[in-house]
Amino acid sequence: MPAAFSSPLSRSASVPCPTADRYLAVRRRSLELAAPLTDEDCQVQSMPDASPTKWHLAHITWFFETFVLERFETAFKPFDASFRVLFNSYYEGIGERHPRPQRGLITRPTLDEVKRYRAEVDQRICAVLAAHPDDAELHELVTLGLHHEQQHQELLLTDIKHALSSNPAARAYAQHWPLRAVQPLPMQWLACEGGLFDLGHDVTLDGPFCFDNETPRHKTYTAAFELASRPVSNGEYLGFIHDGGYRRPELWLSMGWDWVRSEARNAPLYWRREPGSDAAAWRHHTLQGVVDIDPHTPVCHLSYFEADAYARWADARLPTEAEWEWAARHFAAQPSARDNLADRGAYHPLPAADSQTHGPLQMFGDVWEWTQSSYSAYPGYKPLPGAVGEYNGKFMCQQYVLRGGSCATPGGHVRASYRNFFPPDAQWQFSGMRLAR
Amino acid sequence: MPAAFSSPLSRSASVPCPTADRYLAVRRRSLELAAPLTDEDCQVQSMPDASPTKWHLAHITWFFETFVLERFETAFKPFDASFRVLFNSYYEGIGERHPRPQRGLITRPTLDEVKRYRAEVDQRICAVLAAHPDDAELHELVTLGLHHEQQHQELLLTDIKHALSSNPAARAYAQHWPLRAVQPLPMQWLACEGGLFDLGHDVTLDGPFCFDNETPRHKTYTAAFELASRPVSNGEYLGFIHDGGYRRPELWLSMGWDWVRSEARNAPLYWRREPGSDAAAWRHHTLQGVVDIDPHTPVCHLSYFEADAYARWADARLPTEAEWEWAARHFAAQPSARDNLADRGAYHPLPAADSQTHGPLQMFGDVWEWTQSSYSAYPGYKPLPGAVGEYNGKFMCQQYVLRGGSCATPGGHVRASYRNFFPPDAQWQFSGMRLAR
Amino acid sequence: MPAAFSSPLSRSASVPCPTADRYLAVRRRSLELAAPLTDEDCQVQSMPDASPTKWHLAHITWFFETFVLERFETAFKPFDASFRVLFNSYYEGIGERHPRPQRGLITRPTLDEVKRYRAEVDQRICAVLAAHPDDAELHELVTLGLHHEQQHQELLLTDIKHALSSNPAARAYAQHWPLRAVQPLPMQWLACEGGLFDLGHDVTLDGPFCFDNETPRHKTYTAAFELASRPVSNGEYLGFIHDGGYRRPELWLSMGWDWVRSEARNAPLYWRREPGSDAAAWRHHTLQGVVDIDPHTPVCHLSYFEADAYARWADARLPTEAEWEWAARHFAAQPSARDNLADRGAYHPLPAADSQTHGPLQMFGDVWEWTQSSYSAYPGYKPLPGAVGEYNGKFMCQQYVLRGGSCATPGGHVRASYRNFFPPDAQWQFSGMRLAR
Amino acid sequence: MPAAFSSPLSRSASVPCPTADRYLAVRRRSLELAAPLTDEDCQVQSMPDASPTKWHLAHITWFFETFVLERFETAFKPFDASFRVLFNSYYEGIGERHPRPQRGLITRPTLDEVKRYRAEVDQRICAVLAAHPDDAELHELVTLGLHHEQQHQELLLTDIKHALSSNPAARAYAQHWPLRAVQPLPMQWLACEGGLFDLGHDVTLDGPFCFDNETPRHKTYTAAFELASRPVSNGEYLGFIHDGGYRRPELWLSMGWDWVRSEARNAPLYWRREPGSDAAAWRHHTLQGVVDIDPHTPVCHLSYFEADAYARWADARLPTEAEWEWAARHFAAQPSARDNLADRGAYHPLPAADSQTHGPLQMFGDVWEWTQSSYSAYPGYKPLPGAVGEYNGKFMCQQYVLRGGSCATPGGHVRASYRNFFPPDAQWQFSGMRLAR
């Protein structure tokens, strides 16, 4: 990590505080992720759905300032009063907010000022933690803020990937390309008997933290089904393309077919056919630059519409989120160090490589897996009280659940009960699929 | 019914054919519904979601011509070859179709020609039925076509209501206003224990016909809940309005709040505050003209967003469709003659009036009840083969399920397993809500 | 003219009144133009720029009611108070108006009611004229109203042509196709010396009536130039198309090139290339149905952008309106009975046929000729006082002047000083061009 | 000028070359104008009409590279081949170009790289000039490029003013506020007799350089008129606002009134009424921050629509461009050192202060003056050959001419024959008005 990014403080080791340790590690990681970028890269917003890197760095700091410092500092004074509006994402309870599509116009504060903002808030959070070592609510709020920051670390990567793709002279975010040749693994169907079971966060299995949308744990029923042993690969998806998949309305949802035609889609986001070469010569934009497409790597940057159409073409379907979670529990799938691809500098899914596992491969990491489940409240769901409760519940409409994390998800962030969600036309996340039937 | 609308044929009574009898009755009803309208009323399309009356009359005839005559007539010849495109709604398998937002520009055929089209197709359908008295598939297809026609009878009413509302000099569709003063019934909570049960169409309870989306009947689980004894009333909804319901973001889904602001909503569709009068002086456009709002009548023309926000304000929620159907089965609720409000010339919901029933009131008729369930496939769902299978499945995205029928639903059309579905911003149906918790 | 359209009154011949005679003739002509159409044809509006036939028939009646009856009747009472809003086109001084894009939704009044409205206003106007035989202002206002009505007669034809073109099953407005084979006339350049001269309306040359935008007559200067002896023909325009005219940006204004690309234009409005046939096989939609394109007929339905690009391709330019009027005066060109193509039932331009004339042919009738002059006020221009003055001046922005009338212009309506004007992307008028250099 | 911005070369004084001297001075000035901005300020594009500072700095360099180096260097090699597309503004003849609304997404090259690009092109241009001291065409092209660069210097200021206005935490571009209290000068009407005269560029009066749109000099005629002695002031414009100017349709062009309503305008761009204070408490955003409005300063940031409406309210009109130029010639008005407000660091118009001049004041500098003349070709106009000819002619549509330069126009750039042009809704230039009648 370059010196310029070093945090202005080092915690005294004399008082052990796991929250503060974790706080400093997560906060440092955000700056590491921004390090390869110029000030100008950090400024731009390439579409309304995406945010500038600088905005991410400021917003996740605003979260700590607003929800932690404002409450736990006795003589709270904001770092800069205008930040309350500039870096509020969508919290109506906090007041006015800068229009989302204009985040890329905020040239002041500069990136350097945002880093000073981060450094000051870091110092003050650590002071608050030290002053209240036993305040459970404080430690819970800080932990929530850290998981929030990790979500933005993933968005930072997907957003900058999109921004660099808009730039004809785009250079790679990272130099190292992680792919090595592997022995392709055929997809297999795993039998799952289903039944009545408990869905949702389980402290024992998933660890103490979860978002409110993973609760309450509740009984649900699912019939027997089969689940694919690994995600759909680029090579398999090319079969769909070459079979006219993007030209056959019977394979698509009505809304998906409208999307294909109005957006003139013929391949996943970031794929481009090389001019003049043969039909199969697809390449794609990655965080490592434009490279050939590897047939054994999980396909990603699919919309829900594309995942659903592929499944229909393959005479299968997407799993429900209950089926996905049943399988994760049944096969005792857990995120592993292998799955922290971003932390390992991979920034791209990798091919399935382990032929020894009897259960499903790559349930975690690599690609978020679209489920057929619309994102909705679990029975008995209650949002957190206050403005911080605007985190999940108010988005439970017109989105689909994705499970399992991706190559951009920070280590320690995902778990079997984790519910990600995006609208069905979203493609800029590392979103892929696993078949069911 | 005026002579001009009488069907050109009367079936010989010598051969009993219930399908043909029902066919003629349903077909006649469509013309009756158009009878109060001028040729010009039947021409217009007031928004892309709505269709002209003339188009409805032609499209439902096209359905019989395309899916029945073309298959069962040995020497099939289309009434007019251009109708195949003009009156195809969305069947990709049939080929080209006229753009939906331009249905109002089809001045030829005229309404008179469309009536001749109907008369000829009627004659030919009856001939085909007489020639194949025992062809189960034929009778099933005709029955499907009649249920399809009944759906369009309801749309004809909701669409013309919208068109007349766009006309400053709008006159009433009907003269008779059905409302009589009633004793208001307080809402009560009915206890429902839920559990593991079978969801979906049941021949014994629901009759032989259903749409494919009501199948297959399958096991599901729902926890115990409480259901409101009747739909939310206008008076109750006014409480929400007067409590600032349309100005409080914390009551709304994020997408709903965007909708409120971009559409500048402050009341249900068709409500208008009388200028100069006091705050409560709301009136609304109905098919009987502009009238005062009755506090005891079920509120209708709500979007899903409004229903969801009201429920949150009322410290309750919308039921799932499984809960709704569980309650309908448990309390043995069935559509009755009372519920066929359109057939009785009411064209508007009526206040709950029966205080003797121990179960829920107005489960059928009056207003479609928004559920919190996103419209999706039942486990194991299979669309019908061929183009006729484009009826339901391809719309299973970004819509919510409504249950129970409305005042505009024809008699005999609805049942406990019936699933209607609309996008969450749709308001022009007779859509209301019943609370759960 | 069918009986249904006959005016309810016949003027007593005992009191000669040329204004009333002309009034009745012009008013009758509007109904004749609507006679071939069904009630449904008269209802539709195929784009915001166009209006329904029924609306035209009502609006021109509203003009007489509002600007004449309201002022000259002692006990004025409106035919229907709601018409003041429904049929106000754009007169802010009159008050509210129905939104232009929603004119096609006004199903009530019906066409029959509009005809009754016309009949009553006709009777009352004749009564007012009889009561005030010498009121110059009254006769001037009625005359203005008649010229206004003639403008709408032309729009009625161009608007219904557009509406019928939107209907896949469109039938012809008229049956008779006027074209006979002619000897093609080569285009020649006519020398025009120009100089200092008076531009604008001249009572002696142009007759007593003109619109305010033709005044005041004022001195202007134009250098020597050459003018084409006839308009550009379809055959000549095909040369431009086949030379890649629609694919070469250097021929277009920047805004024109954006228009070509965003609208995907490759030919004039209403032209369609027959599928499967050779490159030159263009046909076009006319008021007589879809017919072959005649190479010797003046090209029409051009936007200003297309006329300007064609001129650049032909190494020429469009004339200014001063040049056009200079030439009309110099060569003593006058509208003749030959030019009243609509009155003669032609409804389409005809090929130039007279090889004897030494001056320019077809200066009047056939096609409106785009000039390069932006529509602006003549020096010293003053609009009429009051709301009736909102007729011309407020549109003097972002439009271009066209001269000479078209095949749809009623007889007696056009003159050498007449200034028509449309935005540069307008195509649905019978607009063509004559070259200058 | 900070050291970081110094040009990497200093010309050897041994060979006098006025073109090279001027080249270096103009080029240096562009960097001076960017000096107060951060890298992030230079990156953003706040609306499609505006461009990032960095893009301006690169584009004006691209112009020299493409039109001069590529032609006059024997072994031309581009600095970076991708710049040909990235920094092409609108030259179709040069090939592909980056979409205008996405100029703000070009994060690479960085500002530092653009400065290196500038430095290298500067060196190579000087070398070419030294190698061809007598090539008239070369010196003409370089001179054209310098005038082009000066136009972008003005746009750089107006564009960054807009970008800073979009930033809630906007800081001032410049610190020094130039305004001193002055004695207000009443407006007077100057008599102008007009007549037949020569319009357009005159080498003797205007100097050797002009843009092609100022040619050919040609005879024109204008009647006698009166011209205001100075531009309309803020105080006078406040009279219009307080008299309901933005609420009275009769004062506006139809298109202007639509603009007022759809944009909800009630004051010039950048004006904001202070909340809670009295009606007259307007302040405005300037390049020096938000300040009070001075009543004696010329009003600016007016659209054509606003200028036209104000003139109508004041019972006057806008001058034609012929009238403006006639007056400039007649009164021998010339740009002076006083008028180079940007060069003097003012960046804002100043009040009229000189009561001794008998002719019009502030014809140059302060504010561009809207004329009523649509921007069109002078008779006999010919664009330059080749791609460089795409400079002016293709924009001669739907724009209005402004005359006289503004406070942001570099010294030496404007002259009496100079024609600037913008669409009628453009406000972000320093555009004001002078009345005529």
mmCIF file with all atom_site columns, C-alpha atoms in Angstrom, chain C residues 14 21 31 99 103 147-148 164 255 333 372 407 413-414 420:
data_model
loop_
_atom_site.group_PDB
_atom_site.id
_atom_site.type_symbol
_atom_site.label_atom_id
_atom_site.label_alt_id
_atom_site.label_comp_id
_atom_site.label_asym_id
_atom_site.label_entity_id
_atom_site.label_seq_id
_atom_site.pdbx_PDB_ins_code
_atom_site.Cartn_x
_atom_site.Cartn_y
_atom_site.Cartn_z
_atom_site.occupancy
_atom_site.B_iso_or_equiv
_atom_site.pdbx_formal_charge
_atom_site.auth_seq_id
_atom_site.auth_comp_id
_atom_site.auth_asym_id
_atom_site.auth_atom_id
_atom_site.pdbx_PDB_model_num
ATOM 1  C CA . SER C 1 14  ? -83.034 38.956 -51.843 1.00 0.00 ? 14  SER C CA 1
ATOM 2  C CA . ASP C 1 21  ? -72.001 33.781 -50.125 1.00 0.00 ? 21  ASP C CA 1
ATOM 3  C CA . LEU C 1 31  ? -67.926 19.138 -45.021 1.00 0.00 ? 31  LEU C CA 1
ATOM 4  C CA . PRO C 1 99  ? -53.883 19.451 -24.572 1.00 0.00 ? 99  PRO C CA 1
ATOM 5  C CA . ARG C 1 103 ? -57.332 15.846 -29.335 1.00 0.00 ? 103 ARG C CA 1
ATOM 6  C CA . HIS C 1 147 ? -59.024 32.018 -44.724 1.00 0.00 ? 147 HIS C CA 1
ATOM 7  C CA . HIS C 1 148 ? -58.387 30.328 -41.406 1.00 0.00 ? 148 HIS C CA 1
ATOM 8  C CA . LEU C 1 164 ? -54.529 6.555  -43.061 1.00 0.00 ? 164 LEU C CA 1
ATOM 9  C CA . MET C 1 255 ? -29.002 19.018 -37.322 1.00 0.00 ? 255 MET C CA 1
ATOM 10 C CA . ALA C 1 333 ? -46.899 34.380 -61.885 1.00 0.00 ? 333 ALA C CA 1
ATOM 11 C CA . GLN C 1 372 ? -33.877 29.120 -47.008 1.00 0.00 ? 372 GLN C CA 1
ATOM 12 C CA . CYS C 1 407 ? -52.131 20.463 -54.395 1.00 0.00 ? 407 CYS C CA 1
ATOM 13 C CA . HIS C 1 413 ? -56.377 30.871 -50.833 1.00 0.00 ? 413 HIS C CA 1
ATOM 14 C CA . VAL C 1 414 ? -52.817 31.455 -51.953 1.00 0.00 ? 414 VAL C CA 1
ATOM 15 C CA . ASN C 1 420 ? -46.438 29.427 -44.981 1.00 0.00 ? 420 ASN C CA 1
#
